[in-house]
C-alpha cells in the first residue's frame, strides 16, 4: 500500500505556490425564497393545501393566530422547512409533509393546543406558563466557553 499523503502538494523548491492563475470559482447563489414571510406562506401555501374541517371540538384554530407565540414559531418553522425541502426534487415534499406539516399542524389544531381558548371567530389571549427561577449556578451562562 502506498502513502498518498501530499500526493498533490508541490515539490519543495519547485516555485509552485499552488495558487491557480484561473479565476476562483464563484460560490453558488442561495436560492430565492418563494414566500417573503411566514404569513404569506400560511395564506398562499399552507392553509390552501392543508384543508380540515375545524369544528372547535376536534380541531381548533384562532383567526388571530399571530397573537400566539407558539403558533408564530411553528408556522415560521413550517415555512423555513418548506423553503429548504422544496429544493429536493426527490423526496423533499414528502419529508416536509411527514416530518413538519403533519407534526406541527397536529399540535397547532389540537383542542388542547395553543388555540385552546380561541375559536374561529374570537381570539382570547393565551396564558403563559410562569416559571420559577432555578437556584443560582444550576444553569451557568456558557456563551463565552469554547468547546
PDB file of C-alpha atoms in Angstrom:
ATOM      1  CA  UNK A   1       0.000   0.000   0.000  1.00  0.00           C
ATOM      2  CA  UNK A   2       1.354   3.423  -0.892  1.00  0.00           C
ATOM      3  CA  UNK A   3       1.247   6.566   1.172  1.00  0.00           C
ATOM      4  CA  UNK A   4      -0.795   9.151  -0.755  1.00  0.00           C
ATOM      5  CA  UNK A   5      -0.403  11.960   1.774  1.00  0.00           C
ATOM      6  CA  UNK A   6       0.880  15.032  -0.031  1.00  0.00           C
ATOM      7  CA  UNK A   7       0.450  13.444  -3.453  1.00  0.00           C
ATOM      8  CA  UNK A   8      -0.811  16.688  -4.967  1.00  0.00           C
ATOM      9  CA  UNK A   9       1.344  19.102  -2.984  1.00  0.00           C
ATOM     10  CA  UNK A  10       4.012  20.995  -4.943  1.00  0.00           C
ATOM     11  CA  UNK A  11       7.513  19.640  -4.640  1.00  0.00           C
ATOM     12  CA  UNK A  12       9.718  21.601  -2.250  1.00  0.00           C
ATOM     13  CA  UNK A  13      11.641  24.317  -4.094  1.00  0.00           C
ATOM     14  CA  UNK A  14       9.594  23.955  -7.280  1.00  0.00           C
ATOM     15  CA  UNK A  15       8.385  27.553  -7.031  1.00  0.00           C
ATOM     16  CA  UNK A  16       4.802  26.414  -7.464  1.00  0.00           C
ATOM     17  CA  UNK A  17       2.777  28.096  -4.755  1.00  0.00           C
ATOM     18  CA  UNK A  18      -0.281  26.047  -5.604  1.00  0.00           C
ATOM     19  CA  UNK A  19      -2.242  29.194  -6.488  1.00  0.00           C
ATOM     20  CA  UNK A  20      -4.090  28.841  -9.752  1.00  0.00           C
ATOM     21  CA  UNK A  21      -3.981  31.607 -12.322  1.00  0.00           C
ATOM     22  CA  UNK A  22      -7.630  30.893 -13.051  1.00  0.00           C
ATOM     23  CA  UNK A  23     -10.365  32.996 -11.503  1.00  0.00           C
ATOM     24  CA  UNK A  24     -11.638  31.335  -8.313  1.00  0.00           C
ATOM     25  CA  UNK A  25     -15.000  29.631  -8.678  1.00  0.00           C
ATOM     26  CA  UNK A  26     -17.886  31.767  -7.531  1.00  0.00           C
ATOM     27  CA  UNK A  27     -19.883  30.494  -4.615  1.00  0.00           C
ATOM     28  CA  UNK A  28     -23.283  29.251  -5.653  1.00  0.00           C
ATOM     29  CA  UNK A  29     -26.023  31.816  -5.211  1.00  0.00           C
ATOM     30  CA  UNK A  30     -28.520  30.952  -2.490  1.00  0.00           C
ATOM     31  CA  UNK A  31     -31.923  30.118  -3.955  1.00  0.00           C
ATOM     32  CA  UNK A  32     -34.512  32.854  -3.687  1.00  0.00           C
ATOM     33  CA  UNK A  33     -37.403  32.361  -1.312  1.00  0.00           C
ATOM     34  CA  UNK A  34     -40.793  31.647  -2.821  1.00  0.00           C
ATOM     35  CA  UNK A  35     -42.576  33.400   0.058  1.00  0.00           C
ATOM     36  CA  UNK A  36     -41.367  36.575   1.736  1.00  0.00           C
ATOM     37  CA  UNK A  37     -42.747  35.796   5.194  1.00  0.00           C
ATOM     38  CA  UNK A  38     -44.341  33.124   7.340  1.00  0.00           C
ATOM     39  CA  UNK A  39     -47.672  34.932   6.982  1.00  0.00           C
ATOM     40  CA  UNK A  40     -47.504  34.899   3.190  1.00  0.00           C
ATOM     41  CA  UNK A  41     -46.609  31.196   3.306  1.00  0.00           C
ATOM     42  CA  UNK A  42     -49.559  30.499   5.621  1.00  0.00           C
ATOM     43  CA  UNK A  43     -52.064  32.292   3.381  1.00  0.00           C
ATOM     44  CA  UNK A  44     -50.680  31.271  -0.012  1.00  0.00           C
ATOM     45  CA  UNK A  45     -49.414  27.719   0.561  1.00  0.00           C
ATOM     46  CA  UNK A  46     -50.153  26.094   3.909  1.00  0.00           C
ATOM     47  CA  UNK A  47     -53.837  26.783   4.543  1.00  0.00           C
ATOM     48  CA  UNK A  48     -54.957  26.345   0.916  1.00  0.00           C
ATOM     49  CA  UNK A  49     -53.340  22.875   0.842  1.00  0.00           C
ATOM     50  CA  UNK A  50     -53.876  21.752   4.447  1.00  0.00           C
ATOM     51  CA  UNK A  51     -57.673  21.730   4.462  1.00  0.00           C
ATOM     52  CA  UNK A  52     -59.506  20.467   7.545  1.00  0.00           C
ATOM     53  CA  UNK A  53     -62.980  20.900   8.990  1.00  0.00           C
ATOM     54  CA  UNK A  54     -62.326  22.944  12.111  1.00  0.00           C
ATOM     55  CA  UNK A  55     -65.294  22.467  14.418  1.00  0.00           C
ATOM     56  CA  UNK A  56     -63.803  23.878  17.649  1.00  0.00           C
ATOM     57  CA  UNK A  57     -64.224  20.460  19.279  1.00  0.00           C
ATOM     58  CA  UNK A  58     -61.888  18.046  17.491  1.00  0.00           C
ATOM     59  CA  UNK A  59     -59.792  20.806  15.889  1.00  0.00           C
ATOM     60  CA  UNK A  60     -59.182  24.396  16.984  1.00  0.00           C
ATOM     61  CA  UNK A  61     -57.907  27.438  15.087  1.00  0.00           C
ATOM     62  CA  UNK A  62     -57.609  31.077  16.028  1.00  0.00           C
ATOM     63  CA  UNK A  63     -58.467  33.716  13.465  1.00  0.00           C
ATOM     64  CA  UNK A  64     -55.763  35.883  15.073  1.00  0.00           C
ATOM     65  CA  UNK A  65     -53.141  33.147  15.120  1.00  0.00           C
ATOM     66  CA  UNK A  66     -50.314  35.715  15.149  1.00  0.00           C
ATOM     67  CA  UNK A  67     -51.049  36.591  18.817  1.00  0.00           C
ATOM     68  CA  UNK A  68     -49.928  33.102  19.843  1.00  0.00           C
ATOM     69  CA  UNK A  69     -46.126  32.859  20.258  1.00  0.00           C
ATOM     70  CA  UNK A  70     -46.111  29.078  19.821  1.00  0.00           C
ATOM     71  CA  UNK A  71     -48.148  29.336  16.627  1.00  0.00           C
ATOM     72  CA  UNK A  72     -45.810  32.007  15.273  1.00  0.00           C
ATOM     73  CA  UNK A  73     -42.777  29.860  15.951  1.00  0.00           C
ATOM     74  CA  UNK A  74     -44.322  26.705  14.475  1.00  0.00           C
ATOM     75  CA  UNK A  75     -45.590  28.459  11.336  1.00  0.00           C
ATOM     76  CA  UNK A  76     -42.196  30.113  10.869  1.00  0.00           C
ATOM     77  CA  UNK A  77     -40.584  26.665  11.214  1.00  0.00           C
ATOM     78  CA  UNK A  78     -43.019  25.201   8.686  1.00  0.00           C
ATOM     79  CA  UNK A  79     -42.233  27.981   6.213  1.00  0.00           C
ATOM     80  CA  UNK A  80     -38.446  27.703   6.607  1.00  0.00           C
ATOM     81  CA  UNK A  81     -38.539  23.908   6.293  1.00  0.00           C
ATOM     82  CA  UNK A  82     -40.770  24.151   3.209  1.00  0.00           C
ATOM     83  CA  UNK A  83     -38.427  26.658   1.542  1.00  0.00           C
ATOM     84  CA  UNK A  84     -35.479  24.324   2.175  1.00  0.00           C
ATOM     85  CA  UNK A  85     -37.114  20.999   1.315  1.00  0.00           C
ATOM     86  CA  UNK A  86     -38.841  22.236  -1.859  1.00  0.00           C
ATOM     87  CA  UNK A  87     -35.391  22.218  -3.447  1.00  0.00           C
ATOM     88  CA  UNK A  88     -35.136  18.440  -3.031  1.00  0.00           C
ATOM     89  CA  UNK A  89     -36.924  17.211  -6.125  1.00  0.00           C
ATOM     90  CA  UNK A  90     -36.918  13.600  -4.988  1.00  0.00           C
ATOM     91  CA  UNK A  91     -38.428  13.328  -1.513  1.00  0.00           C
ATOM     92  CA  UNK A  92     -38.334  16.874  -0.171  1.00  0.00           C
ATOM     93  CA  UNK A  93     -42.072  17.475  -0.154  1.00  0.00           C
ATOM     94  CA  UNK A  94     -42.816  14.050   1.295  1.00  0.00           C
ATOM     95  CA  UNK A  95     -40.350  14.711   4.107  1.00  0.00           C
ATOM     96  CA  UNK A  96     -41.892  18.154   4.660  1.00  0.00           C
ATOM     97  CA  UNK A  97     -45.409  16.730   4.932  1.00  0.00           C
ATOM     98  CA  UNK A  98     -44.418  13.795   7.133  1.00  0.00           C
ATOM     99  CA  UNK A  99     -41.871  15.427   9.433  1.00  0.00           C
ATOM    100  CA  UNK A 100     -43.053  19.018   9.506  1.00  0.00           C
ATOM    101  CA  UNK A 101     -46.600  19.781   8.348  1.00  0.00           C
ATOM    102  CA  UNK A 102     -48.294  16.732   9.849  1.00  0.00           C
ATOM    103  CA  UNK A 103     -46.451  17.145  13.130  1.00  0.00           C
ATOM    104  CA  UNK A 104     -46.846  20.899  13.641  1.00  0.00           C
ATOM    105  CA  UNK A 105     -50.399  21.146  12.335  1.00  0.00           C
ATOM    106  CA  UNK A 106     -51.483  18.299  14.617  1.00  0.00           C
ATOM    107  CA  UNK A 107     -50.109  20.288  17.573  1.00  0.00           C
ATOM    108  CA  UNK A 108     -51.499  23.634  16.396  1.00  0.00           C
ATOM    109  CA  UNK A 109     -55.017  22.316  15.750  1.00  0.00           C
ATOM    110  CA  UNK A 110     -55.206  20.148  18.866  1.00  0.00           C
ATOM    111  CA  UNK A 111     -58.127  21.196  21.112  1.00  0.00           C
ATOM    112  CA  UNK A 112     -55.646  21.473  23.983  1.00  0.00           C
ATOM    113  CA  UNK A 113     -53.019  23.197  21.833  1.00  0.00           C
ATOM    114  CA  UNK A 114     -52.092  26.878  21.606  1.00  0.00           C
ATOM    115  CA  UNK A 115     -55.570  27.905  20.405  1.00  0.00           C
ATOM    116  CA  UNK A 116     -57.463  26.066  23.156  1.00  0.00           C
ATOM    117  CA  UNK A 117     -59.170  29.243  24.441  1.00  0.00           C
ATOM    118  CA  UNK A 118     -59.989  30.603  20.978  1.00  0.00           C
ATOM    119  CA  UNK A 119     -62.368  29.772  18.207  1.00  0.00           C
ATOM    120  CA  UNK A 120     -62.713  30.665  14.550  1.00  0.00           C
ATOM    121  CA  UNK A 121     -64.416  33.981  15.330  1.00  0.00           C
ATOM    122  CA  UNK A 122     -62.851  35.122  18.614  1.00  0.00           C
ATOM    123  CA  UNK A 123     -59.277  35.357  19.859  1.00  0.00           C
ATOM    124  CA  UNK A 124     -58.529  35.078  23.558  1.00  0.00           C
ATOM    125  CA  UNK A 125     -55.048  35.862  24.789  1.00  0.00           C
ATOM    126  CA  UNK A 126     -53.096  32.752  25.723  1.00  0.00           C
ATOM    127  CA  UNK A 127     -51.976  32.220  29.280  1.00  0.00           C
ATOM    128  CA  UNK A 128     -48.241  31.824  29.503  1.00  0.00           C
ATOM    129  CA  UNK A 129     -46.581  29.280  31.709  1.00  0.00           C
ATOM    130  CA  UNK A 130     -44.959  31.005  34.661  1.00  0.00           C
ATOM    131  CA  UNK A 131     -41.559  29.512  35.505  1.00  0.00           C
ATOM    132  CA  UNK A 132     -39.717  29.840  38.773  1.00  0.00           C
ATOM    133  CA  UNK A 133     -36.030  30.733  38.532  1.00  0.00           C
ATOM    134  CA  UNK A 134     -33.653  27.829  39.232  1.00  0.00           C
ATOM    135  CA  UNK A 135     -31.188  28.179  42.104  1.00  0.00           C
ATOM    136  CA  UNK A 136     -28.085  30.210  41.296  1.00  0.00           C
ATOM    137  CA  UNK A 137     -25.402  28.229  39.466  1.00  0.00           C
ATOM    138  CA  UNK A 138     -27.673  25.494  38.093  1.00  0.00           C
ATOM    139  CA  UNK A 139     -27.587  26.932  34.575  1.00  0.00           C
ATOM    140  CA  UNK A 140     -24.317  28.835  34.108  1.00  0.00           C
ATOM    141  CA  UNK A 141     -24.014  31.102  31.074  1.00  0.00           C
ATOM    142  CA  UNK A 142     -21.804  29.163  28.643  1.00  0.00           C
ATOM    143  CA  UNK A 143     -21.713  31.649  25.766  1.00  0.00           C
ATOM    144  CA  UNK A 144     -18.067  32.557  26.331  1.00  0.00           C
ATOM    145  CA  UNK A 145     -16.838  28.997  26.900  1.00  0.00           C
ATOM    146  CA  UNK A 146     -15.068  27.377  23.953  1.00  0.00           C
ATOM    147  CA  UNK A 147     -15.837  23.689  23.323  1.00  0.00           C
TER     148      UNK A 147
END
